[in-house]
Coordinates of C-alpha atoms and ligand atoms in Angstrom, one line a residue:
M8 CA 89.9 64.5 105.0
S9 CA 89.0 66.6 102.2
T10 CA 92.0 68.0 100.0
Y11 CA 92.5 70.8 97.7
T12 CA 95.1 70.9 94.9
V13 CA 97.0 74.5 95.1
V14 CA 97.8 75.5 91.5
N15 CA 100.2 77.8 89.9
P16 CA 98.1 80.4 87.9
A17 CA 101.1 81.2 85.5
T18 CA 101.6 77.6 84.6
E19 CA 98.5 75.8 85.5
Q20 CA 100.4 73.2 87.2
P21 CA 99.4 71.6 90.6
V22 CA 102.0 73.3 93.4
T23 CA 100.8 71.1 96.3
D24 CA 97.8 69.5 98.0
V25 CA 96.3 71.3 101.2
E26 CA 94.0 69.3 103.8
L27 CA 90.8 71.4 104.1
T28 CA 89.9 72.3 107.6
S29 CA 86.4 70.9 108.7
V30 CA 83.8 72.6 110.9
E31 CA 84.7 69.8 113.9
Q32 CA 88.3 71.2 113.3
T33 CA 87.3 74.5 113.5
D34 CA 85.7 74.1 117.0
V35 CA 88.7 72.7 118.0
A36 CA 91.0 75.9 117.3
I37 CA 88.4 78.0 118.2
A38 CA 88.4 76.3 121.9
Q39 CA 92.0 76.7 121.8
A40 CA 92.3 80.0 120.8
S41 CA 89.8 80.8 123.7
K42 CA 91.9 78.9 126.1
A43 CA 94.9 80.6 124.9
F44 CA 93.1 84.2 125.5
P45 CA 93.6 84.7 129.1
A46 CA 97.2 84.3 129.3
W47 CA 97.9 86.3 126.5
R48 CA 95.8 89.3 127.2
D49 CA 97.3 89.1 130.4
L50 CA 100.9 88.9 129.6
A51 CA 102.6 92.4 130.4
P52 CA 102.4 94.6 127.4
G53 CA 106.3 94.7 126.9
D54 CA 106.7 91.0 126.7
R55 CA 103.8 90.9 124.3
A56 CA 105.2 93.6 122.4
A57 CA 108.8 91.6 122.7
L58 CA 107.1 88.5 121.1
L59 CA 105.5 90.6 118.1
R60 CA 109.0 92.0 117.4
R61 CA 110.2 88.8 117.3
F62 CA 107.4 87.4 115.1
A63 CA 108.8 90.1 112.6
E64 CA 112.6 89.3 113.0
V65 CA 111.4 85.7 112.0
V66 CA 109.4 86.5 109.2
D67 CA 112.0 88.9 108.1
A68 CA 114.3 86.0 107.8
H69 CA 112.2 84.0 105.7
I70 CA 111.2 87.1 103.3
D71 CA 112.6 85.3 99.9
E72 CA 110.7 81.7 101.0
L73 CA 107.5 83.7 101.5
A74 CA 107.7 85.6 98.1
E75 CA 109.0 82.4 96.5
L76 CA 105.6 80.7 97.6
E77 CA 103.3 83.5 96.4
V78 CA 104.7 83.8 92.9
R79 CA 103.9 80.3 92.7
N80 CA 100.5 80.2 94.6
A81 CA 98.9 83.4 93.7
G82 CA 100.7 84.4 90.3
H83 CA 102.4 87.4 92.0
T84 CA 105.5 88.9 90.4
W85 CA 108.4 88.9 92.4
G86 CA 108.6 92.6 93.0
N87 CA 105.1 92.4 94.4
A88 CA 105.4 89.1 96.4
T89 CA 108.7 90.5 98.3
W90 CA 106.8 94.0 99.1
E91 CA 104.2 91.6 100.6
A92 CA 106.3 89.6 103.0
G93 CA 108.1 92.8 104.1
N94 CA 104.8 94.5 104.5
V95 CA 103.9 91.4 107.0
R96 CA 107.2 92.4 108.9
D97 CA 106.2 95.7 109.1
V98 CA 102.9 95.8 110.3
L99 CA 104.1 93.5 113.0
N100 CA 106.8 95.6 113.8
Y101 CA 104.2 98.8 113.8
Y102 CA 102.0 97.1 115.9
A103 CA 104.4 95.7 118.6
G104 CA 104.6 99.2 119.4
A105 CA 100.6 99.3 120.5
P106 CA 100.6 96.9 123.9
E107 CA 102.5 99.5 125.7
R108 CA 100.5 102.5 124.3
L109 CA 96.9 101.3 124.7
A110 CA 96.0 103.4 127.4
G111 CA 92.7 105.0 128.6
K112 CA 91.8 108.0 130.0
Q113 CA 90.7 109.6 132.9
I114 CA 87.8 111.7 132.9
P115 CA 87.0 114.5 135.2
V116 CA 83.7 113.6 137.3
A117 CA 82.2 114.6 141.0
G118 CA 82.6 112.3 143.4
G119 CA 85.1 109.9 142.5
V120 CA 87.3 108.8 139.6
N121 CA 86.6 107.9 136.3
V122 CA 88.8 105.9 134.4
T123 CA 88.4 103.6 131.0
F124 CA 89.9 100.4 129.6
H125 CA 90.5 99.1 126.4
E126 CA 90.2 95.1 126.5
P127 CA 91.0 92.7 124.2
V128 CA 87.4 91.2 122.8
G129 CA 88.3 87.6 122.9
V130 CA 88.6 85.6 120.0
V131 CA 89.0 87.1 116.6
G132 CA 88.2 85.6 113.3
I133 CA 89.9 87.0 110.1
I134 CA 89.1 85.7 106.8
V135 CA 91.2 86.7 103.5
P136 CA 90.7 86.9 100.2
W137 CA 93.0 85.2 97.5
N138 CA 94.3 88.6 95.9
F139 CA 96.7 89.8 98.7
P140 CA 97.2 86.6 100.8
M141 CA 100.0 88.2 102.9
P142 CA 99.2 91.8 103.4
I143 CA 95.6 91.3 104.6
A144 CA 96.4 88.2 107.1
G145 CA 99.3 90.7 108.3
W146 CA 96.4 93.8 108.5
G147 CA 94.2 92.1 110.5
M148 CA 96.1 89.8 112.8
A149 CA 98.7 92.3 113.8
P150 CA 97.0 94.5 115.7
A151 CA 94.6 92.2 116.8
L152 CA 97.5 90.2 118.3
A153 CA 98.9 93.7 120.1
A154 CA 95.5 94.5 121.6
G155 CA 95.7 91.0 123.4
N156 CA 93.3 89.0 121.2
T157 CA 94.0 85.5 120.2
V158 CA 93.2 84.6 116.4
V159 CA 91.9 82.2 114.0
L160 CA 92.8 83.1 110.3
K161 CA 90.9 81.6 107.4
P162 CA 93.1 82.2 103.9
A163 CA 91.5 81.7 100.6
E164 CA 91.4 78.5 99.4
L165 CA 93.0 79.2 96.5
T166 CA 95.8 81.1 98.3
P167 CA 96.6 79.5 101.7
L168 CA 100.0 78.5 101.5
T169 CA 102.0 81.7 102.8
A170 CA 99.4 82.2 105.5
M171 CA 100.5 78.6 106.8
R172 CA 103.9 79.4 106.8
I173 CA 103.5 82.3 108.5
G174 CA 101.2 80.6 111.5
E175 CA 104.4 78.4 111.5
L176 CA 106.8 81.1 111.9
A177 CA 104.9 82.6 114.5
L178 CA 105.5 79.6 116.6
E179 CA 109.1 79.3 115.5
A180 CA 109.2 83.0 117.2
G181 CA 107.6 81.8 120.3
V182 CA 104.0 83.1 119.9
P183 CA 102.2 80.6 122.3
E184 CA 100.0 77.6 120.8
G185 CA 96.9 78.8 120.2
V186 CA 97.4 82.3 120.0
L187 CA 97.7 82.5 116.2
T188 CA 95.8 79.6 114.4
V189 CA 95.8 79.1 110.6
L190 CA 92.9 77.3 109.3
P191 CA 92.7 76.5 105.4
G192 CA 89.6 75.9 104.2
K193 CA 86.5 76.8 102.8
G194 CA 84.2 80.1 103.1
S195 CA 81.3 78.3 103.3
V196 CA 83.1 75.9 106.0
V197 CA 85.7 77.6 108.0
G198 CA 84.7 81.3 107.6
Q199 CA 81.2 80.7 108.2
R200 CA 81.8 79.0 111.2
F201 CA 83.4 81.8 112.5
V202 CA 80.4 84.1 111.9
T203 CA 78.3 81.4 113.7
H204 CA 80.8 80.2 116.9
P205 CA 79.7 82.5 119.7
D206 CA 83.1 82.3 121.3
V207 CA 84.4 84.1 118.1
R208 CA 83.8 87.7 119.4
K209 CA 84.7 89.7 116.4
V210 CA 85.1 88.7 112.5
C211 CA 87.3 90.8 110.1
F212 CA 86.3 90.2 106.7
T213 CA 88.3 91.1 103.2
G214 CA 86.1 90.3 100.2
S215 CA 83.6 90.8 97.9
T216 CA 80.6 93.0 98.6
E217 CA 78.3 90.2 98.4
V218 CA 79.9 87.8 100.8
G219 CA 80.2 90.7 102.9
K220 CA 76.7 91.4 103.3
Q221 CA 76.3 88.0 104.4
I222 CA 78.8 88.3 107.1
M223 CA 77.0 91.2 108.4
A224 CA 73.7 89.7 108.4
G225 CA 75.4 86.4 110.0
C226 CA 77.1 88.5 113.0
A227 CA 74.0 90.1 113.3
D228 CA 72.2 87.3 115.1
Q229 CA 75.0 87.7 118.0
V230 CA 75.6 91.4 117.8
K231 CA 78.9 89.8 117.1
R232 CA 81.7 93.0 116.0
C233 CA 82.9 92.8 112.7
T234 CA 84.8 94.7 110.2
L235 CA 84.5 94.7 106.5
E236 CA 87.1 95.5 103.7
L237 CA 84.9 94.8 100.2
G238 CA 84.9 95.7 96.7
G239 CA 86.0 99.0 94.8
K240 CA 85.2 100.8 91.7
S241 CA 87.9 103.7 92.2
A242 CA 88.2 106.7 89.7
N243 CA 91.4 108.2 88.1
I244 CA 90.2 112.1 87.7
V245 CA 92.7 113.6 85.3
F246 CA 92.5 117.2 84.4
A247 CA 93.7 119.1 81.6
D248 CA 95.8 121.0 83.6
S249 CA 97.6 118.2 85.0
D250 CA 101.3 116.6 83.9
L251 CA 99.5 114.6 81.5
A252 CA 102.8 112.5 80.4
K253 CA 103.2 111.7 84.4
A254 CA 99.4 111.0 84.6
A255 CA 99.4 108.5 81.6
A256 CA 102.6 106.9 82.6
S257 CA 101.1 106.1 86.4
A258 CA 97.5 105.4 85.2
P259 CA 98.4 101.5 84.2
Y260 CA 100.3 100.7 87.0
A261 CA 97.1 101.9 89.3
V262 CA 95.1 99.4 87.7
F263 CA 96.9 96.4 86.6
D264 CA 99.1 96.0 89.4
N265 CA 98.3 92.4 90.5
A266 CA 96.8 92.0 87.0
G267 CA 94.0 94.1 88.6
Q268 CA 93.0 91.7 90.9
D269 CA 93.1 95.2 93.6
C270 CA 90.3 96.0 95.3
C271 CA 91.7 99.6 95.1
A272 CA 92.4 99.3 91.2
R273 CA 91.9 102.7 89.6
S274 CA 89.5 101.2 87.2
R275 CA 87.8 104.3 85.7
I276 CA 89.9 106.7 84.4
L277 CA 87.8 110.2 84.0
V278 CA 89.6 112.7 81.8
E279 CA 89.1 116.3 81.5
R280 CA 87.5 116.4 77.8
S281 CA 90.0 119.1 76.4
A282 CA 92.9 116.9 77.5
Y283 CA 91.0 113.4 76.6
D284 CA 92.4 112.9 73.4
E285 CA 96.3 113.8 74.0
F286 CA 95.9 111.5 77.4
L287 CA 94.8 108.4 75.3
A288 CA 97.6 109.0 73.1
L289 CA 99.8 109.2 75.9
L290 CA 98.2 105.9 77.8
E291 CA 98.7 103.7 74.6
P292 CA 102.5 103.4 75.1
A293 CA 102.3 103.1 78.8
V294 CA 100.1 100.2 78.3
K295 CA 101.6 98.4 76.0
G296 CA 105.0 98.9 77.8
V297 CA 103.8 96.7 80.8
R298 CA 105.8 93.8 81.2
V299 CA 103.2 90.6 81.3
L300 CA 105.5 87.7 82.1
D301 CA 105.5 84.6 84.0
P302 CA 106.1 86.0 87.6
S303 CA 109.1 83.8 88.0
D304 CA 110.9 86.1 85.7
R305 CA 112.2 88.8 88.2
S306 CA 111.5 91.7 85.3
S307 CA 108.1 90.8 85.3
E308 CA 105.4 93.7 86.3
M309 CA 102.1 91.7 85.6
G310 CA 101.2 88.2 86.3
P311 CA 98.1 86.1 85.1
L312 CA 94.9 86.1 87.3
I313 CA 93.9 83.9 89.9
S314 CA 92.1 81.1 88.0
A315 CA 90.2 80.1 84.8
H316 CA 86.9 81.2 86.4
Q317 CA 88.4 84.6 87.0
R318 CA 89.9 84.7 83.5
E319 CA 86.2 83.9 82.1
T320 CA 84.5 86.8 84.5
V321 CA 87.1 89.5 82.8
H322 CA 86.4 88.4 79.4
S323 CA 82.5 88.7 80.0
F324 CA 83.3 92.6 80.6
I325 CA 85.7 92.6 77.9
D326 CA 83.5 91.0 75.1
D327 CA 80.7 93.6 75.4
A328 CA 82.6 96.6 75.3
E329 CA 84.6 98.9 72.9
V330 CA 88.3 97.9 73.5
A331 CA 90.9 100.8 72.1
Y332 CA 94.0 99.0 72.6
T333 CA 95.4 96.2 74.8
G334 CA 99.1 95.3 76.2
S335 CA 100.9 92.3 75.8
M336 CA 100.4 88.6 77.4
P337 CA 102.4 85.4 77.1
D338 CA 100.9 82.5 74.9
G339 CA 100.4 78.9 75.9
D340 CA 99.5 77.9 79.7
G341 CA 98.3 80.1 82.3
F342 CA 95.1 82.4 83.2
W343 CA 96.5 85.3 81.5
V344 CA 94.3 88.6 80.2
A345 CA 96.2 91.2 78.5
P346 CA 96.2 95.0 80.0
T347 CA 93.1 96.6 78.1
V348 CA 91.8 100.0 77.6
V349 CA 87.7 100.4 77.1
L350 CA 86.2 103.2 75.7
A351 CA 83.5 103.4 77.7
D352 CA 79.9 105.1 76.5
S353 CA 78.1 105.7 79.3
T354 CA 78.4 105.9 82.9
Q355 CA 75.3 103.3 83.1
Q356 CA 77.7 100.7 81.2
R357 CA 78.6 97.6 83.5
I358 CA 81.9 97.9 82.7
W359 CA 82.1 101.7 84.5
R360 CA 79.4 100.3 87.6
D361 CA 80.9 96.8 88.3
E362 CA 84.2 95.6 89.6
V363 CA 85.9 93.7 87.2
F364 CA 88.8 92.7 89.4
G365 CA 91.1 92.0 86.2
P366 CA 93.4 94.3 84.2
V367 CA 90.9 96.5 82.4
V368 CA 90.4 100.1 82.6
A369 CA 87.4 101.9 81.6
V370 CA 87.9 105.6 80.2
L371 CA 85.2 108.4 80.0
P372 CA 85.6 112.2 79.6
F373 CA 84.1 114.7 81.7
E374 CA 83.2 118.5 81.4
D375 CA 84.3 120.5 84.4
E376 CA 85.2 119.4 88.3
A377 CA 81.5 119.5 89.3
D378 CA 80.9 116.9 86.5
A379 CA 84.1 114.8 87.6
V380 CA 83.1 114.4 91.3
A381 CA 79.3 113.7 90.6
M382 CA 80.6 111.1 88.3
A383 CA 83.4 110.1 90.4
N384 CA 80.5 109.4 93.5
D385 CA 78.1 107.7 91.0
T386 CA 78.6 104.3 92.5
E387 CA 77.9 102.2 95.3
Y388 CA 81.3 101.8 96.0
G389 CA 83.7 104.3 98.0
L390 CA 87.5 102.5 98.6
S391 CA 90.1 105.2 96.7
G392 CA 90.9 107.3 94.3
S393 CA 93.5 109.5 92.3
I394 CA 93.2 113.4 91.1
Y395 CA 95.8 114.8 88.8
T396 CA 95.8 118.5 88.7
S397 CA 98.6 120.9 89.1
D398 CA 96.2 123.1 91.6
L399 CA 96.6 121.7 94.9
G400 CA 93.7 123.7 96.0
R401 CA 91.6 121.6 93.6
G402 CA 93.2 118.4 94.5
L403 CA 92.5 119.1 97.7
R404 CA 89.0 120.3 97.2
V405 CA 88.1 117.3 94.8
S406 CA 89.6 114.8 97.4
R407 CA 87.3 116.3 100.1
A408 CA 84.1 115.8 97.9
V409 CA 84.8 112.6 96.1
Q410 CA 83.2 109.8 98.8
A411 CA 86.0 107.3 99.2
G412 CA 88.1 106.4 102.0
N413 CA 91.5 106.8 100.4
L414 CA 92.7 109.2 97.8
S415 CA 95.6 110.5 96.4
V416 CA 96.8 113.7 94.6
N417 CA 99.2 113.5 91.8
T418 CA 100.1 109.6 92.5
H419 CA 98.2 106.5 93.2
A420 CA 99.9 105.7 96.5
S421 CA 97.5 106.3 99.0
V422 CA 97.8 102.8 101.1
R423 CA 100.3 102.9 104.0
Y424 CA 100.4 100.8 107.1
W425 CA 100.5 103.5 108.9
T426 CA 97.7 105.7 108.0
P427 CA 93.8 104.3 108.0
F428 CA 92.3 102.1 105.0
G429 CA 88.9 101.5 104.6
G430 CA 85.7 102.0 102.4
Y431 CA 82.8 104.4 102.3
K432 CA 79.3 103.3 101.3
Q433 CA 79.5 99.6 100.0
S434 CA 83.4 99.2 100.1
G435 CA 83.2 98.3 103.6
L436 CA 82.5 99.1 107.5
G437 CA 85.1 100.2 109.9
R438 CA 89.1 100.9 109.1
E439 CA 92.3 99.1 109.3
L440 CA 95.9 100.1 109.6
G441 CA 96.9 103.6 111.1
P442 CA 97.6 103.9 114.6
D443 CA 94.1 103.6 115.7
A444 CA 93.2 99.9 114.5
P445 CA 94.6 98.2 117.9
Y446 CA 91.5 100.1 119.3
A447 CA 88.9 98.2 116.6
F448 CA 89.9 95.1 118.4
T449 CA 88.9 96.4 121.7
E450 CA 85.6 97.2 124.3
E451 CA 86.3 100.4 125.9
K452 CA 85.4 99.7 129.3
N453 CA 84.4 103.0 131.8
V454 CA 84.7 102.4 135.5
F455 CA 83.9 105.0 138.3
I456 CA 85.3 104.7 141.9
A457 CA 83.1 106.6 144.2
T458 CA 85.8 108.2 146.5
Ligands
TAP517 P1 85.1 86.2 98.4 O1 84.6 85.5 97.6 O2 84.1 87.3 99.0 O3 85.7 85.6 99.4 C1 86.7 85.9 100.3 C2 87.1 85.5 101.4 O4 85.8 85.0 102.3 C3 87.5 84.2 101.1 O5 88.4 83.5 101.7 C4 86.4 82.9 101.0 O6 86.6 81.6 101.3 C5 85.7 83.7 102.3 N1 84.0 83.3 102.3 C6 83.5 82.9 100.9 N2 82.3 82.9 101.3 C7 81.7 83.0 102.7 C8 80.9 82.6 103.3 N3 79.7 82.5 103.0 N4 81.4 82.9 104.9 C9 82.5 83.7 105.5 N5 83.3 83.4 104.4 C10 83.3 83.3 102.9 O7 85.9 87.1 97.6 P2 87.2 86.9 96.5 O8 86.8 86.6 95.3 O9 88.1 85.8 97.3 O10 88.2 88.3 96.5 C11 87.9 89.5 95.7 C12 87.2 90.3 96.2 O11 87.7 90.7 97.2 C13 86.6 91.7 95.6 O12 85.4 92.1 95.5 C14 87.8 92.7 96.1 O13 87.4 94.1 95.7 C15 87.8 92.3 97.7 N6 88.7 93.0 98.1 C16 88.6 93.7 99.1 C17 89.6 94.1 99.6 C18 89.4 95.5 101.0 S1 90.8 95.9 101.7 N7 88.6 96.8 100.6 C19 90.9 94.0 99.8 C20 91.1 92.8 99.1 C21 90.1 91.9 98.1 P3 86.9 80.7 99.9 O14 88.3 80.2 100.2 O15 85.8 79.8 100.0 O16 86.8 81.7 98.8

């Protein structure tokens, strides 16, 4: 039996050892999920809804415990970790409304009656990255379970603890054995088996674009359904007519939240040239004001990176770039990088094009609206972005022109569990969240009855 030692990224101290699931154990779990599927599918919709609501209640009773685990396992701040645990509860409650609403259609035809049904696909494999272990687990499992599927879920090897606890809480809530199974382990072992095992009918993957492409190629072999939520290089577009003080005050939180390990991080700031110097001057105190502290300190606003490896990757970007200014970070152990503002000198630079996944933001001026849109779209990614302007017509026009799935105007808050989330271009395939998410875990069946 091989094990992995979970490390606290703020202290580099071991937290606990976790047994890694083997291929054989993965196969056993998939067999149990297949066995549990018919009964879960056939449960009266109201009963499935009630179990999901009960699951949400049990999660709610353990918010502090889950948050505590995430602070130690992922280095998330207390504020973020409690929000993330609450998000799992909220997503379960929201999709508890779905079993009773997954209605098909009656479509007019000659000579009979035509009806459609939304039928669950079967066993769903969910592969979760380390940056948001709880929300991403919740966004996959809640609509999948609501639609009548059973779920096998693999957390990232680095951050398995909260997902494992959530799996236990499901059982405590009365969710039957085999309906949700959490399998801590390696992507190349457990995740890969979800892709190749014929009884896993759909794979929901969140992670890097590179691995996402491999998952998609692997799924093609069996024409397996897959949803991909991948990387991003999102633009924060600041027009000269915006409230510059507000735009500058909010910009750090749009990119340094979760130490920049956020697929939606607005890691490119585009500023209209006439406001460029003023914006940079306003941004400096905002960046320096971010409280970068051990996340066990409840006033911390930014914690460490997840690992030494991730810190090296981030340094490889900063070392090549022209740093304008940095914020603070603690001394001593922990995988720390200070919030860093880089002045880009071209849209071809690596810092401007590649996802850093760390607390680094690059800034470049633009000339006019058309230039801003062209620069924002000059990327293979398309996940999110923000537009700051006092002209709401322009805000809407630019939102429509930017090729990304989640835009926000005069705020960076673009993700809500009751609205759809996902990427254009190489940021992903399909959508999560919102009212339609359960349908993505069903097949639509059409039945014609001759009369
Ligand atoms: P990845 O290395 O892609 O890992 C993501 C998950 O996939 C992990 O659980 C990993 O397992 C597993 N995995 C790795 N190789 C696999 C394979 N061959 N087959 C099946 N599963 C495999 O990404 P990461 O470094 O954890 O996360 C960072 C990336 O995720 C960033 O690019 C970020 O933008 C993206 N991300 C996107 C979103 C959305 S919603 N678009 C949200 C969060 C993160 P291990 O445990 O072995 O690593």
